[in-house]
Tab-separated table of C-alpha atoms and ligand atoms in Angstrom:
chain	number	residue	atom	x	y	z
A	141	MET	CA	-33.141	-60.533	-6.126
A	142	ALA	CA	-34.477	-56.993	-6.178
A	143	PRO	CA	-37.064	-56.245	-8.820
A	144	SER	CA	-35.815	-54.062	-11.620
A	145	ALA	CA	-37.251	-52.136	-14.492
A	146	PRO	CA	-37.434	-54.008	-17.774
A	147	ILE	CA	-34.775	-53.023	-20.255
A	148	THR	CA	-35.985	-51.474	-23.417
A	149	GLN	CA	-33.904	-50.761	-26.416
A	150	ASP	CA	-35.134	-47.172	-26.622
A	151	VAL	CA	-34.138	-46.214	-23.126
A	152	LEU	CA	-30.712	-47.733	-23.243
A	153	THR	CA	-30.115	-47.671	-26.975
A	154	ILE	CA	-28.739	-51.150	-26.711
A	155	PRO	CA	-27.591	-52.459	-30.072
A	156	ARG	CA	-29.099	-55.874	-30.612
A	157	LYS	CA	-27.675	-58.546	-32.760
A	158	ASP	CA	-29.495	-58.847	-36.006
A	159	GLY	CA	-29.685	-61.970	-38.016
A	160	GLU	CA	-28.507	-65.442	-37.303
A	161	SER	CA	-27.991	-65.663	-33.526
A	162	GLY	CA	-31.285	-64.242	-32.293
A	163	ASP	CA	-31.332	-60.945	-30.486
A	164	LYS	CA	-28.523	-61.123	-28.012
A	165	ILE	CA	-27.374	-57.893	-26.454
A	166	ASN	CA	-23.887	-56.820	-27.477
A	167	LEU	CA	-22.097	-55.685	-24.314
A	168	VAL	CA	-19.487	-53.734	-26.261
A	169	GLY	CA	-20.204	-50.009	-26.104
A	170	LEU	CA	-22.711	-50.105	-23.263
A	171	THR	CA	-22.348	-47.439	-20.611
A	172	ARG	CA	-21.636	-48.629	-17.092
A	173	ASP	CA	-25.254	-47.894	-16.143
A	174	ALA	CA	-26.699	-49.835	-19.030
A	175	MET	CA	-24.510	-52.828	-18.311
A	176	ARG	CA	-25.363	-52.664	-14.640
A	177	GLN	CA	-29.052	-52.955	-15.448
A	178	ILE	CA	-28.419	-55.940	-17.661
A	179	LEU	CA	-26.487	-57.694	-14.912
A	180	ILE	CA	-29.313	-57.072	-12.461
A	181	GLU	CA	-31.761	-58.521	-14.988
A	182	ALA	CA	-29.488	-61.534	-15.274
A	183	GLY	CA	-29.735	-62.153	-11.542
A	184	THR	CA	-26.868	-60.149	-10.056
A	185	PRO	CA	-27.753	-58.621	-6.657
A	186	GLU	CA	-27.955	-54.827	-6.995
A	187	LYS	CA	-25.220	-54.282	-4.441
A	188	GLN	CA	-22.761	-56.340	-6.455
A	189	ALA	CA	-23.683	-55.060	-9.886
A	190	LYS	CA	-21.306	-52.093	-9.975
A	191	MET	CA	-18.309	-54.230	-9.089
A	192	ARG	CA	-19.298	-56.858	-11.653
A	193	VAL	CA	-19.435	-54.207	-14.366
A	194	GLY	CA	-15.834	-53.288	-13.553
A	195	GLN	CA	-14.785	-56.934	-13.730
A	196	ILE	CA	-16.505	-57.525	-17.049
A	197	TRP	CA	-15.063	-54.295	-18.487
A	198	GLN	CA	-11.590	-55.544	-17.641
A	199	TRP	CA	-12.213	-58.858	-19.366
A	200	ILE	CA	-13.587	-57.162	-22.449
A	201	TYR	CA	-11.469	-54.023	-22.768
A	202	GLN	CA	-8.161	-54.924	-21.145
A	203	TRP	CA	-7.754	-58.599	-21.809
A	204	GLY	CA	-9.699	-58.889	-25.050
A	205	VAL	CA	-11.843	-61.820	-23.932
A	206	ARG	CA	-14.876	-62.601	-26.105
A	207	ASP	CA	-16.539	-65.477	-24.217
A	208	PHE	CA	-18.154	-65.439	-20.814
A	209	ASP	CA	-16.835	-68.838	-19.795
A	210	SER	CA	-13.340	-67.393	-19.486
A	211	MET	CA	-14.486	-64.791	-16.951
A	212	THR	CA	-13.389	-66.819	-13.984
A	213	ASN	CA	-14.167	-64.248	-11.309
A	214	LEU	CA	-17.872	-64.408	-12.156
A	215	SER	CA	-20.078	-67.146	-10.772
A	216	LYS	CA	-20.870	-70.074	-13.053
A	217	ALA	CA	-24.536	-69.130	-12.902
A	218	LEU	CA	-23.887	-65.570	-14.046
A	219	ARG	CA	-21.605	-66.780	-16.830
A	220	ALA	CA	-24.364	-69.077	-18.067
A	221	GLU	CA	-26.965	-66.301	-17.916
A	222	LEU	CA	-24.715	-63.922	-19.807
A	223	THR	CA	-23.958	-66.512	-22.465
A	224	GLU	CA	-27.688	-66.962	-22.916
A	225	ARG	CA	-28.576	-63.280	-23.162
A	226	CYS	CA	-25.513	-61.398	-24.360
A	227	ASP	CA	-22.493	-61.477	-26.573
A	228	ILE	CA	-19.277	-59.527	-27.115
A	229	ARG	CA	-19.024	-58.442	-30.683
A	230	VAL	CA	-16.716	-56.165	-32.665
A	231	PRO	CA	-16.931	-55.117	-36.322
A	232	GLU	CA	-15.734	-57.749	-38.729
A	233	VAL	CA	-12.651	-57.051	-40.838
A	234	VAL	CA	-13.503	-57.319	-44.521
A	235	SER	CA	-10.105	-56.353	-45.839
A	236	LYS	CA	-6.793	-55.055	-44.631
A	237	GLN	CA	-4.168	-53.213	-46.628
A	238	VAL	CA	-0.690	-52.352	-45.423
A	239	SER	CA	1.077	-49.359	-46.967
A	240	GLU	CA	4.779	-49.160	-47.799
A	241	ASP	CA	5.118	-46.827	-44.802
A	242	GLY	CA	3.484	-49.281	-42.392
A	243	THR	CA	0.088	-47.581	-42.302
A	244	ARG	CA	-2.716	-50.135	-42.081
A	245	LYS	CA	-6.137	-49.535	-43.560
A	246	TYR	CA	-9.013	-51.746	-42.556
A	247	LEU	CA	-12.422	-51.985	-44.103
A	248	VAL	CA	-14.816	-53.258	-41.453
A	249	ARG	CA	-18.394	-54.422	-41.716
A	250	ILE	CA	-20.995	-53.349	-39.209
A	251	ASN	CA	-24.611	-54.391	-38.673
A	252	GLY	CA	-26.760	-54.044	-41.733
A	253	GLY	CA	-23.843	-54.879	-44.016
A	254	HIS	CA	-22.462	-51.321	-44.071
A	255	GLU	CA	-18.760	-50.742	-44.204
A	256	VAL	CA	-16.458	-48.122	-42.725
A	257	GLU	CA	-12.734	-47.515	-42.838
A	258	VAL	CA	-10.295	-47.439	-39.956
A	259	VAL	CA	-6.627	-46.456	-40.297
A	260	TYR	CA	-3.678	-47.263	-38.044
A	261	ILE	CA	-0.650	-44.987	-38.355
A	262	PRO	CA	2.560	-46.115	-36.629
A	263	GLU	CA	5.055	-43.407	-35.736
A	264	GLU	CA	8.249	-43.440	-33.703
A	265	ASP	CA	6.753	-42.174	-30.491
A	266	ARG	CA	3.133	-43.242	-30.908
A	267	GLY	CA	0.597	-45.295	-32.804
A	268	THR	CA	-2.543	-43.488	-33.849
A	269	LEU	CA	-5.854	-45.030	-34.786
A	270	CYS	CA	-8.091	-42.956	-37.012
A	271	VAL	CA	-11.651	-43.935	-36.182
A	272	SER	CA	-14.904	-43.378	-38.087
A	273	SER	CA	-18.066	-42.079	-36.443
A	274	GLN	CA	-20.610	-42.368	-39.272
A	275	VAL	CA	-21.138	-44.316	-42.466
A	276	GLY	CA	-20.694	-41.469	-44.934
A	277	CYS	CA	-21.341	-37.879	-43.845
A	278	THR	CA	-24.291	-35.482	-44.125
A	279	LEU	CA	-21.923	-32.614	-44.781
A	280	THR	CA	-20.496	-31.928	-48.184
A	281	CYS	CA	-17.071	-30.377	-47.817
A	282	SER	CA	-16.039	-29.972	-51.414
A	283	PHE	CA	-12.467	-31.281	-50.999
A	284	CYS	CA	-13.413	-34.401	-48.998
A	285	HIS	CA	-13.980	-37.805	-50.500
A	286	THR	CA	-16.236	-38.904	-47.654
A	287	GLY	CA	-18.395	-35.879	-48.401
A	288	THR	CA	-19.260	-37.364	-51.794
A	289	GLN	CA	-20.914	-40.276	-50.045
A	290	LYS	CA	-24.358	-39.755	-48.600
A	291	LEU	CA	-24.903	-40.462	-44.936
A	292	VAL	CA	-26.091	-43.977	-44.399
A	293	ARG	CA	-26.220	-43.964	-40.623
A	294	ASN	CA	-24.589	-43.067	-37.339
A	295	LEU	CA	-22.358	-45.687	-35.790
A	296	THR	CA	-23.354	-47.016	-32.380
A	297	ALA	CA	-21.015	-46.574	-29.409
A	298	GLY	CA	-20.226	-50.297	-29.713
A	299	GLU	CA	-19.230	-49.899	-33.334
A	300	ILE	CA	-16.968	-46.966	-32.462
A	301	VAL	CA	-15.148	-48.585	-29.538
A	302	GLY	CA	-15.308	-51.838	-31.539
A	303	GLN	CA	-12.964	-50.285	-34.121
A	304	VAL	CA	-10.373	-49.832	-31.384
A	305	MET	CA	-10.846	-53.440	-30.256
A	306	MET	CA	-10.561	-54.698	-33.829
A	307	ALA	CA	-7.251	-52.852	-34.213
A	308	ARG	CA	-5.942	-54.249	-30.943
A	309	ASP	CA	-6.851	-57.724	-32.168
A	310	ASP	CA	-4.825	-57.099	-35.302
A	311	LEU	CA	-1.891	-55.597	-33.381
A	312	GLY	CA	-2.058	-58.367	-30.797
A	313	GLU	CA	-2.166	-55.753	-28.094
A	314	TRP	CA	-4.189	-57.113	-25.199
A	315	ALA	CA	-2.777	-57.165	-21.675
A	316	GLU	CA	-2.044	-60.490	-20.002
A	317	ARG	CA	-5.025	-61.592	-17.963
A	318	GLY	CA	-4.800	-60.038	-14.539
A	319	ALA	CA	-2.293	-57.429	-15.736
A	320	THR	CA	-2.856	-53.926	-17.044
A	321	ASN	CA	-1.471	-51.847	-19.890
A	322	GLU	CA	-0.940	-48.897	-17.595
A	323	GLY	CA	2.537	-47.399	-17.846
A	324	LYS	CA	3.472	-49.597	-20.810
A	325	ALA	CA	4.411	-48.258	-24.228
A	326	ARG	CA	1.399	-48.925	-26.374
A	327	LEU	CA	1.266	-49.733	-30.065
A	328	LEU	CA	-2.133	-48.104	-30.155
A	329	SER	CA	-1.507	-45.065	-27.982
A	330	ASN	CA	-3.646	-42.331	-29.545
A	331	ILE	CA	-7.039	-42.014	-31.142
A	332	VAL	CA	-8.176	-39.408	-33.616
A	333	LEU	CA	-11.821	-39.069	-34.587
A	334	MET	CA	-10.863	-38.125	-38.131
A	335	GLY	CA	-12.194	-41.027	-40.138
A	336	MET	CA	-15.514	-41.013	-41.924
A	337	GLY	CA	-18.265	-38.794	-40.574
A	338	GLU	CA	-18.826	-35.732	-38.420
A	339	PRO	CA	-18.422	-36.884	-34.811
A	340	LEU	CA	-20.450	-34.031	-33.353
A	341	TYR	CA	-23.486	-35.077	-35.401
A	342	ASN	CA	-23.330	-38.371	-33.512
A	343	PHE	CA	-22.537	-36.871	-30.143
A	344	GLU	CA	-23.948	-39.361	-27.629
A	345	ASN	CA	-22.482	-42.441	-29.273
A	346	VAL	CA	-19.081	-40.811	-29.706
A	347	ARG	CA	-19.150	-39.657	-26.077
A	348	ASP	CA	-20.129	-43.071	-24.716
A	349	ALA	CA	-17.441	-44.786	-26.788
A	350	MET	CA	-14.745	-42.328	-25.701
A	351	LYS	CA	-15.743	-42.752	-22.066
A	352	ILE	CA	-14.945	-46.434	-22.421
A	353	VAL	CA	-11.671	-45.596	-24.153
A	354	MET	CA	-10.683	-43.280	-21.271
A	355	ASP	CA	-11.914	-45.445	-18.397
A	356	PRO	CA	-9.247	-47.000	-16.134
A	357	GLU	CA	-11.148	-50.283	-16.417
A	358	GLY	CA	-11.746	-49.742	-20.121
A	359	ILE	CA	-9.192	-49.155	-22.887
A	360	GLN	CA	-7.186	-46.927	-20.508
A	361	LEU	CA	-6.089	-44.086	-22.761
A	362	GLY	CA	-5.851	-40.644	-21.185
A	363	ARG	CA	-8.164	-37.904	-22.460
A	364	ARG	CA	-5.218	-36.041	-23.938
A	365	ARG	CA	-4.545	-38.991	-26.214
A	366	ILE	CA	-7.859	-38.506	-27.966
A	367	THR	CA	-8.448	-35.811	-30.567
A	368	LEU	CA	-11.898	-35.135	-31.911
A	369	SER	CA	-12.016	-33.319	-35.224
A	370	THR	CA	-15.101	-31.312	-36.119
A	371	SER	CA	-16.025	-29.270	-39.152
A	372	GLY	CA	-17.528	-26.743	-36.724
A	373	VAL	CA	-20.792	-27.919	-35.163
A	374	VAL	CA	-20.836	-24.921	-32.848
A	375	PRO	CA	-23.635	-25.903	-30.424
A	376	GLU	CA	-21.916	-29.191	-29.563
A	377	ILE	CA	-18.463	-27.761	-28.867
A	378	HIS	CA	-19.199	-26.765	-25.291
A	379	ARG	CA	-20.724	-30.176	-24.608
A	380	THR	CA	-17.600	-31.812	-25.962
A	381	ALA	CA	-15.545	-29.891	-23.423
A	382	LYS	CA	-17.852	-30.780	-20.563
A	383	GLU	CA	-18.849	-34.343	-21.380
A	384	ILE	CA	-15.757	-35.741	-23.129
A	385	GLY	CA	-12.891	-33.365	-22.326
A	386	CYS	CA	-10.625	-34.661	-25.079
A	387	LEU	CA	-8.425	-32.531	-27.326
A	388	LEU	CA	-10.198	-30.679	-30.097
A	389	ALA	CA	-9.246	-30.168	-33.718
A	390	VAL	CA	-11.265	-28.032	-36.055
A	391	SER	CA	-11.418	-28.201	-39.830
A	392	PHE	CA	-10.820	-24.520	-40.415
A	393	HIS	CA	-9.466	-24.451	-43.957
A	394	ALA	CA	-10.281	-20.852	-44.908
A	395	THR	CA	-9.860	-17.335	-43.554
A	396	ASP	CA	-12.936	-15.607	-44.955
A	397	ASP	CA	-16.561	-16.680	-44.879
A	398	GLU	CA	-16.974	-16.684	-48.629
A	399	THR	CA	-14.217	-19.254	-49.146
A	400	ARG	CA	-15.147	-21.273	-46.082
A	401	ASN	CA	-18.786	-21.440	-47.250
A	402	LYS	CA	-17.559	-23.263	-50.331
A	403	LEU	CA	-15.029	-25.540	-48.700
A	404	VAL	CA	-16.857	-26.327	-45.463
A	405	PRO	CA	-20.523	-25.556	-46.161
A	406	ILE	CA	-21.524	-25.872	-42.494
A	407	ASN	CA	-19.976	-22.391	-42.341
A	408	LYS	CA	-23.215	-21.045	-43.823
A	409	ARG	CA	-24.931	-22.144	-40.626
A	410	TRP	CA	-22.194	-21.202	-38.137
A	411	ASN	CA	-19.730	-18.742	-39.607
A	412	ILE	CA	-16.099	-18.086	-38.706
A	413	GLU	CA	-16.990	-15.602	-35.990
A	414	ALA	CA	-19.466	-17.955	-34.281
A	415	LEU	CA	-16.977	-20.793	-34.526
A	416	LEU	CA	-14.125	-18.779	-33.029
A	417	ASP	CA	-16.354	-17.660	-30.156
A	418	ALA	CA	-17.075	-21.293	-29.280
A	419	LEU	CA	-13.409	-22.260	-29.640
A	420	ARG	CA	-12.251	-19.475	-27.355
A	421	GLU	CA	-14.191	-21.094	-24.526
A	422	TYR	CA	-13.051	-24.655	-25.176
A	423	PRO	CA	-9.652	-24.799	-23.466
A	424	LYS	CA	-11.035	-23.315	-20.262
A	425	ALA	CA	-14.143	-25.459	-20.238
A	426	SER	CA	-12.256	-28.697	-20.898
A	427	ASN	CA	-9.111	-27.788	-19.004
A	428	SER	CA	-7.153	-28.920	-22.022
A	429	GLU	CA	-4.395	-27.605	-24.165
A	430	ARG	CA	-4.228	-25.921	-27.500
A	431	ILE	CA	-6.813	-26.398	-30.178
A	432	THR	CA	-5.528	-27.768	-33.462
A	433	PHE	CA	-6.617	-25.789	-36.494
A	434	GLU	CA	-6.573	-28.123	-39.472
A	435	TYR	CA	-5.892	-26.329	-42.708
A	436	VAL	CA	-5.932	-28.194	-45.999
A	437	MET	CA	-3.626	-26.599	-48.556
A	438	LEU	CA	-5.451	-26.103	-51.851
A	439	LYS	CA	-3.603	-24.537	-54.736
A	440	GLY	CA	-4.839	-21.021	-55.485
A	441	VAL	CA	-7.852	-21.373	-53.178
A	442	ASN	CA	-6.721	-20.731	-49.606
A	443	ASP	CA	-2.923	-20.814	-49.673
A	444	SER	CA	-1.769	-17.212	-50.221
A	445	ASP	CA	0.411	-15.125	-47.912
A	446	GLU	CA	-2.658	-12.948	-47.286
A	447	ASP	CA	-4.513	-16.031	-46.075
A	448	ALA	CA	-1.700	-16.831	-43.679
A	449	HIS	CA	-1.722	-13.289	-42.269
A	450	ARG	CA	-5.520	-13.346	-41.930
A	451	LEU	CA	-5.292	-16.680	-40.137
A	452	VAL	CA	-2.812	-15.233	-37.652
A	453	ALA	CA	-5.204	-12.361	-36.949
A	454	LEU	CA	-8.160	-14.724	-36.451
A	455	LEU	CA	-6.261	-16.943	-34.031
A	456	LYS	CA	-5.460	-14.083	-31.699
A	457	GLY	CA	-6.358	-14.961	-28.137
A	458	ILE	CA	-6.912	-18.680	-28.786
A	459	PRO	CA	-4.320	-21.227	-27.609
A	460	ALA	CA	-3.777	-22.825	-30.990
A	461	LYS	CA	-1.527	-24.752	-33.256
A	462	VAL	CA	-2.055	-25.092	-36.963
A	463	ASN	CA	-1.800	-28.383	-38.762
A	464	LEU	CA	-1.192	-27.825	-42.449
A	465	ILE	CA	-2.515	-30.740	-44.485
A	466	PRO	CA	-1.287	-31.077	-48.061
A	467	PHE	CA	-4.467	-31.829	-50.007
A	468	ASN	CA	-4.845	-35.538	-50.668
A	469	GLU	CA	-6.181	-35.967	-54.143
A	470	TRP	CA	-8.799	-38.566	-54.923
A	471	PRO	CA	-10.197	-39.672	-58.267
A	472	GLY	CA	-12.356	-36.820	-59.552
A	473	SER	CA	-11.361	-34.318	-56.874
A	474	PRO	CA	-11.920	-30.710	-57.951
A	475	TYR	CA	-8.739	-29.239	-56.383
A	476	GLU	CA	-4.977	-29.546	-56.525
A	477	ARG	CA	-2.429	-29.727	-53.749
A	478	SER	CA	-0.430	-26.541	-53.106
A	479	SER	CA	3.258	-26.776	-53.985
A	480	ASN	CA	5.753	-27.602	-51.262
A	481	ASN	CA	7.258	-24.129	-51.552
A	482	ARG	CA	3.887	-22.520	-51.063
A	483	ILE	CA	3.110	-24.698	-48.029
A	484	HIS	CA	6.456	-23.841	-46.455
A	485	ALA	CA	6.014	-20.126	-47.114
A	486	PHE	CA	2.587	-20.299	-45.480
A	487	ALA	CA	3.999	-22.168	-42.481
A	488	LYS	CA	6.785	-19.605	-42.110
A	489	ILE	CA	4.324	-16.756	-41.657
A	490	LEU	CA	2.459	-18.705	-38.990
A	491	MET	CA	5.659	-19.641	-37.212
A	492	ALA	CA	6.910	-16.066	-37.236
A	493	ALA	CA	3.698	-15.162	-35.414
A	494	GLY	CA	4.448	-17.810	-32.783
A	495	TYR	CA	2.176	-20.634	-33.946
A	496	ALA	CA	3.545	-24.131	-34.202
A	497	SER	CA	2.500	-25.199	-37.672
A	498	PRO	CA	3.630	-28.686	-38.566
A	499	ILE	CA	2.976	-29.872	-42.083
A	500	ARG	CA	1.200	-33.201	-41.931
A	501	THR	CA	3.079	-35.865	-43.829
A	502	PRO	CA	0.587	-37.757	-45.938
A	503	ARG	CA	0.574	-41.366	-44.762
A	504	GLY	CA	-0.653	-44.426	-46.557
A	505	GLU	CA	-1.307	-42.600	-49.811
A	506	ASP	CA	-0.578	-45.701	-51.848
A	507	ILE	CA	-3.532	-47.449	-50.231
A	508	MET	CA	-5.832	-44.395	-50.240
A	509	ALA	CA	-5.669	-44.207	-46.464
A	510	ALA	CA	-4.751	-40.544	-46.159
A	511	CYS	CA	-6.938	-37.964	-44.498
A	512	GLY	CA	-10.095	-37.243	-46.405
A	513	GLN	CA	-9.739	-40.144	-48.789
A	514	LEU	CA	-11.789	-42.590	-46.811
A	515	LYS	CA	-14.833	-43.918	-48.463
A	516	SER	CA	-16.038	-47.441	-48.699
A	517	ALA	CA	-15.825	-48.597	-52.247
A	518	THR	CA	-18.936	-50.699	-51.893
A	519	GLU	CA	-21.332	-47.928	-50.930
A	520	ARG	CA	-23.402	-47.174	-53.959
A	521	ALA	CA	-25.063	-43.984	-52.771
A	522	ARG	CA	-22.703	-41.675	-54.551
A	523	LYS	CA	-22.939	-38.203	-55.853
A	524	SER	CA	-22.220	-37.583	-59.480
A	525	ARG	CA	-19.058	-35.877	-60.532
A	526	ALA	CA	-21.112	-32.936	-61.839
A	527	GLN	CA	-22.676	-32.506	-58.417
A	528	ILE	CA	-19.257	-32.520	-56.714
A	529	GLU	CA	-17.949	-29.909	-59.124
A	530	ALA	CA	-21.039	-27.737	-58.770
A	531	GLU	CA	-20.651	-27.722	-54.986
A	532	ALA	CA	-16.985	-26.767	-55.276
A	533	LYS	CA	-17.770	-23.597	-57.272
B	742	SAH	N1	-15.755	-34.650	-40.131
B	742	SAH	C1	-14.679	-34.265	-39.313
B	742	SAH	C2	-13.630	-35.341	-39.142
B	742	SAH	C3	-13.226	-36.158	-40.334
B	742	SAH	S1	-12.232	-35.438	-41.587
B	742	SAH	C4	-14.056	-33.007	-39.815
B	742	SAH	O1	-14.392	-32.582	-40.921
B	742	SAH	O2	-13.269	-32.414	-39.083
B	742	SAH	C5	-10.584	-35.319	-40.897
B	742	SAH	C6	-9.763	-34.170	-41.508
B	742	SAH	O3	-9.390	-34.449	-42.858
B	742	SAH	C7	-10.537	-32.858	-41.559
B	742	SAH	O4	-9.741	-31.783	-41.159
B	742	SAH	C8	-10.857	-32.753	-43.029
B	742	SAH	O5	-11.133	-31.445	-43.374
B	742	SAH	C9	-9.608	-33.307	-43.653
B	742	SAH	N2	-9.765	-33.694	-45.057
B	742	SAH	C10	-10.882	-34.121	-45.676
B	742	SAH	N3	-10.616	-34.392	-46.970
B	742	SAH	C11	-9.307	-34.136	-47.173
B	742	SAH	C12	-8.439	-34.270	-48.293
B	742	SAH	N4	-8.880	-34.741	-49.457
B	742	SAH	N5	-7.138	-33.936	-48.130
B	742	SAH	C13	-6.683	-33.520	-46.920
B	742	SAH	N6	-7.456	-33.393	-45.840
B	742	SAH	C14	-8.744	-33.701	-45.951
B	743	SF4	FE1	-17.829	-34.724	-43.464
B	743	SF4	FE2	-15.505	-33.978	-42.296
B	743	SF4	FE3	-15.554	-34.791	-44.864
B	743	SF4	FE4	-16.619	-32.433	-44.187
B	743	SF4	S1	-14.451	-33.023	-44.024
B	743	SF4	S2	-17.558	-33.982	-45.556
B	743	SF4	S3	-17.475	-32.895	-42.186
B	743	SF4	S4	-16.045	-36.039	-43.095
């Protein structure tokens, strides 16, 4: 066996198991390189290690296997070594609620006892999983429930891809051993990074998780089936194009800096002009399609005809579609949803200018699963109502 460098947690950012079962290495979420090093440490000849990674990825991500003994194309010795050193762990489901419309909301527990929410939305032609990237959020968008919860921590890549695996467990959607999901209609066919947290403030972990999602030996979803939503972390947008290459959505929500400063305070750091400059480059750099401009409809705040015309002017030159989101109210929220007539009038102006502007149907409202309502009930670090209202002014 060739000598190899010792593995340190810092270098590889390997999440270790805390608590009861010692410090086994969780293989879920590891990059191919990190897993390769672990296999070499466990006695795999260097020349074989790459192939073994591919085999183990298939067991874990295509066939949903959680024990090494079942991995029959690995030697008995390697299986024993892996059992000794590693495990395959996904977040634990604490509760599951199913909405009248079929939307499923899961509360899952991650290391340290923290909880995040994951939502599955079945539609006729697709099934979308809304994944969280952080526990809470450092940003404080005044209309967002998650924004009232302080950031607790970034999720690891394993915890992000683990949400997808948890959902596939619940949907019973693992391929038969030896088979693949390729070409089959999938219950979980799309992923949106629109749960709790700002994905671009947890770039590396989100990237590593999405690489596993897109890998032909991983979860096997094409890059155009993944949409990352950002509030506008301008310096990371180019990296997203280059290193992930998924579709991009941006929480735009306002057509002048003064309003956007209030709604999406990161605008004070990178204003509308800086954001649009970065977005203009994205489709070329990622070789992808239109950018989705998310626009939450707030009564009397950002929903006038003038806003719609200003939006059209701002979008000039950017391949874009606009997704109008009727505001989802939450207990104590400082805004109201625009009326249906107002939303349709707004959409009409955009459509007349040639922009597809679907109005997002709120899903799972009865179980508080709709966009922007996610927040784990058990997290105590909460802002006061007065603080939320002060930030909204
Ligand atoms: N942090 C990222 C992704 C998570 S939020 C971002 O801000 O883009 C996903 C989407 O839901 C964003 O467009 C966000 O602005 C929107 N949203 C947040 N709270 C909402 C609410 N109460 N009603 C409707 N949309 C909301
Ligand atoms: Fe964070 Fe996004 Fe909510 Fe803003 S909208 S507080 S960035 S989760």
